[in-house]
């Protein structure tokens, strides 16, 4: 028995790239306004919401709301679709399934 190894080691659960991606996703969710935006989009009719409606949810200026939404889109948690002058946001279901797997 090797005295330098206590229990035989653990398997690597995720790769370095997966860990980096997961950390960026968690960082994107690390602001209360972003969590509230995600919850509002999830609860919205049809699972999507216009930026004009989301501004009321968090009671922040439109540029600040757009910044928070961009962080969530860049992290892959939301999708964005431009319709006329407005942007509509929806949850990226595959991304949220992957987030759920982290805690399963």
PDB file of C-alpha atoms in Angstrom:
ATOM      1  CA  UNK A   1       0.000   0.000   0.000  1.00  0.00           C
ATOM      2  CA  UNK A   2       1.315   3.413  -0.988  1.00  0.00           C
ATOM      3  CA  UNK A   3       1.353   5.675   2.083  1.00  0.00           C
ATOM      4  CA  UNK A   4       1.195   8.766  -0.172  1.00  0.00           C
ATOM      5  CA  UNK A   5      -2.259   7.840  -1.497  1.00  0.00           C
ATOM      6  CA  UNK A   6      -5.058   7.813   1.053  1.00  0.00           C
ATOM      7  CA  UNK A   7      -7.964   6.313  -0.861  1.00  0.00           C
ATOM      8  CA  UNK A   8      -6.949   5.649  -4.426  1.00  0.00           C
ATOM      9  CA  UNK A   9      -8.031   8.997  -5.872  1.00  0.00           C
ATOM     10  CA  UNK A  10     -11.178  10.296  -7.447  1.00  0.00           C
ATOM     11  CA  UNK A  11     -12.213  10.282 -11.090  1.00  0.00           C
ATOM     12  CA  UNK A  12     -12.160  13.626 -12.865  1.00  0.00           C
ATOM     13  CA  UNK A  13     -15.805  14.737 -12.862  1.00  0.00           C
ATOM     14  CA  UNK A  14     -15.494  17.434 -15.535  1.00  0.00           C
ATOM     15  CA  UNK A  15     -12.808  18.760 -17.818  1.00  0.00           C
ATOM     16  CA  UNK A  16     -11.047  22.078 -17.308  1.00  0.00           C
ATOM     17  CA  UNK A  17     -13.052  23.573 -20.192  1.00  0.00           C
ATOM     18  CA  UNK A  18     -16.331  22.394 -18.653  1.00  0.00           C
ATOM     19  CA  UNK A  19     -15.307  23.829 -15.284  1.00  0.00           C
ATOM     20  CA  UNK A  20     -14.501  27.195 -16.903  1.00  0.00           C
ATOM     21  CA  UNK A  21     -17.850  27.248 -18.701  1.00  0.00           C
ATOM     22  CA  UNK A  22     -19.731  26.266 -15.548  1.00  0.00           C
ATOM     23  CA  UNK A  23     -17.978  29.005 -13.578  1.00  0.00           C
ATOM     24  CA  UNK A  24     -18.980  31.594 -16.198  1.00  0.00           C
ATOM     25  CA  UNK A  25     -22.597  30.415 -16.027  1.00  0.00           C
ATOM     26  CA  UNK A  26     -22.603  30.616 -12.236  1.00  0.00           C
ATOM     27  CA  UNK A  27     -21.016  34.064 -12.387  1.00  0.00           C
ATOM     28  CA  UNK A  28     -23.769  35.208 -14.755  1.00  0.00           C
ATOM     29  CA  UNK A  29     -26.332  34.098 -12.172  1.00  0.00           C
ATOM     30  CA  UNK A  30     -24.420  35.809  -9.377  1.00  0.00           C
ATOM     31  CA  UNK A  31     -26.429  39.040  -9.439  1.00  0.00           C
ATOM     32  CA  UNK A  32     -29.925  39.308  -7.916  1.00  0.00           C
ATOM     33  CA  UNK A  33     -31.246  41.347 -10.856  1.00  0.00           C
ATOM     34  CA  UNK A  34     -30.223  38.592 -13.275  1.00  0.00           C
ATOM     35  CA  UNK A  35     -31.886  35.930 -11.148  1.00  0.00           C
ATOM     36  CA  UNK A  36     -35.077  38.010 -11.134  1.00  0.00           C
ATOM     37  CA  UNK A  37     -34.889  38.489 -14.908  1.00  0.00           C
ATOM     38  CA  UNK A  38     -34.522  34.738 -15.460  1.00  0.00           C
ATOM     39  CA  UNK A  39     -37.459  34.043 -13.130  1.00  0.00           C
ATOM     40  CA  UNK A  40     -39.616  36.604 -14.948  1.00  0.00           C
ATOM     41  CA  UNK A  41     -38.813  35.139 -18.364  1.00  0.00           C
ATOM     42  CA  UNK A  42     -39.507  31.626 -17.097  1.00  0.00           C
ATOM     43  CA  UNK A  43     -42.909  32.734 -15.754  1.00  0.00           C
ATOM     44  CA  UNK A  44     -43.866  34.783 -18.832  1.00  0.00           C
ATOM     45  CA  UNK A  45     -46.591  33.636 -21.217  1.00  0.00           C
ATOM     46  CA  UNK A  46     -44.945  31.550 -23.905  1.00  0.00           C
ATOM     47  CA  UNK A  47     -41.682  31.482 -21.941  1.00  0.00           C
ATOM     48  CA  UNK A  48     -40.402  34.670 -23.523  1.00  0.00           C
ATOM     49  CA  UNK A  49     -40.401  38.337 -22.605  1.00  0.00           C
ATOM     50  CA  UNK A  50     -39.710  41.670 -24.241  1.00  0.00           C
ATOM     51  CA  UNK A  51     -36.978  43.859 -22.824  1.00  0.00           C
ATOM     52  CA  UNK A  52     -39.577  46.619 -22.470  1.00  0.00           C
ATOM     53  CA  UNK A  53     -41.530  44.469 -19.978  1.00  0.00           C
ATOM     54  CA  UNK A  54     -38.465  43.211 -18.132  1.00  0.00           C
ATOM     55  CA  UNK A  55     -37.432  46.723 -17.177  1.00  0.00           C
ATOM     56  CA  UNK A  56     -40.452  46.906 -14.853  1.00  0.00           C
ATOM     57  CA  UNK A  57     -39.554  43.612 -13.161  1.00  0.00           C
ATOM     58  CA  UNK A  58     -36.222  44.806 -11.802  1.00  0.00           C
ATOM     59  CA  UNK A  59     -36.983  48.537 -11.594  1.00  0.00           C
ATOM     60  CA  UNK A  60     -33.719  49.467 -13.295  1.00  0.00           C
ATOM     61  CA  UNK A  61     -32.909  51.761 -16.197  1.00  0.00           C
ATOM     62  CA  UNK A  62     -33.215  50.200 -19.648  1.00  0.00           C
ATOM     63  CA  UNK A  63     -29.447  50.284 -20.356  1.00  0.00           C
ATOM     64  CA  UNK A  64     -28.786  48.457 -17.074  1.00  0.00           C
ATOM     65  CA  UNK A  65     -31.422  45.829 -17.854  1.00  0.00           C
ATOM     66  CA  UNK A  66     -29.931  45.367 -21.328  1.00  0.00           C
ATOM     67  CA  UNK A  67     -26.486  44.896 -19.783  1.00  0.00           C
ATOM     68  CA  UNK A  68     -27.766  42.187 -17.420  1.00  0.00           C
ATOM     69  CA  UNK A  69     -29.571  40.448 -20.278  1.00  0.00           C
ATOM     70  CA  UNK A  70     -26.411  40.557 -22.409  1.00  0.00           C
ATOM     71  CA  UNK A  71     -24.461  38.857 -19.618  1.00  0.00           C
ATOM     72  CA  UNK A  72     -27.084  36.084 -19.515  1.00  0.00           C
ATOM     73  CA  UNK A  73     -27.082  35.721 -23.315  1.00  0.00           C
ATOM     74  CA  UNK A  74     -23.265  35.642 -23.425  1.00  0.00           C
ATOM     75  CA  UNK A  75     -23.291  32.892 -20.779  1.00  0.00           C
ATOM     76  CA  UNK A  76     -25.641  30.893 -23.016  1.00  0.00           C
ATOM     77  CA  UNK A  77     -28.552  30.975 -20.564  1.00  0.00           C
ATOM     78  CA  UNK A  78     -30.885  33.102 -22.693  1.00  0.00           C
ATOM     79  CA  UNK A  79     -31.613  33.457 -26.375  1.00  0.00           C
ATOM     80  CA  UNK A  80     -32.331  36.846 -27.939  1.00  0.00           C
ATOM     81  CA  UNK A  81     -34.554  37.525 -30.937  1.00  0.00           C
ATOM     82  CA  UNK A  82     -34.980  40.977 -32.460  1.00  0.00           C
ATOM     83  CA  UNK A  83     -38.572  41.772 -33.467  1.00  0.00           C
ATOM     84  CA  UNK A  84     -38.935  45.226 -34.922  1.00  0.00           C
ATOM     85  CA  UNK A  85     -37.440  47.676 -32.464  1.00  0.00           C
ATOM     86  CA  UNK A  86     -37.672  45.318 -29.475  1.00  0.00           C
ATOM     87  CA  UNK A  87     -35.574  42.390 -28.319  1.00  0.00           C
ATOM     88  CA  UNK A  88     -37.313  39.306 -26.939  1.00  0.00           C
ATOM     89  CA  UNK A  89     -35.608  36.891 -24.570  1.00  0.00           C
ATOM     90  CA  UNK A  90     -36.238  33.228 -23.778  1.00  0.00           C
ATOM     91  CA  UNK A  91     -34.492  30.605 -21.695  1.00  0.00           C
ATOM     92  CA  UNK A  92     -32.102  28.375 -23.616  1.00  0.00           C
ATOM     93  CA  UNK A  93     -33.590  25.027 -22.604  1.00  0.00           C
ATOM     94  CA  UNK A  94     -30.447  22.998 -23.373  1.00  0.00           C
ATOM     95  CA  UNK A  95     -28.320  25.292 -21.231  1.00  0.00           C
ATOM     96  CA  UNK A  96     -30.752  25.046 -18.323  1.00  0.00           C
ATOM     97  CA  UNK A  97     -30.861  21.254 -18.641  1.00  0.00           C
ATOM     98  CA  UNK A  98     -27.059  21.244 -18.349  1.00  0.00           C
ATOM     99  CA  UNK A  99     -27.236  23.518 -15.289  1.00  0.00           C
ATOM    100  CA  UNK A 100     -29.738  21.106 -13.755  1.00  0.00           C
ATOM    101  CA  UNK A 101     -27.378  18.186 -14.358  1.00  0.00           C
ATOM    102  CA  UNK A 102     -24.757  19.872 -12.185  1.00  0.00           C
ATOM    103  CA  UNK A 103     -27.031  19.511  -9.185  1.00  0.00           C
ATOM    104  CA  UNK A 104     -28.627  16.151  -9.964  1.00  0.00           C
TER     105      UNK A 104
END
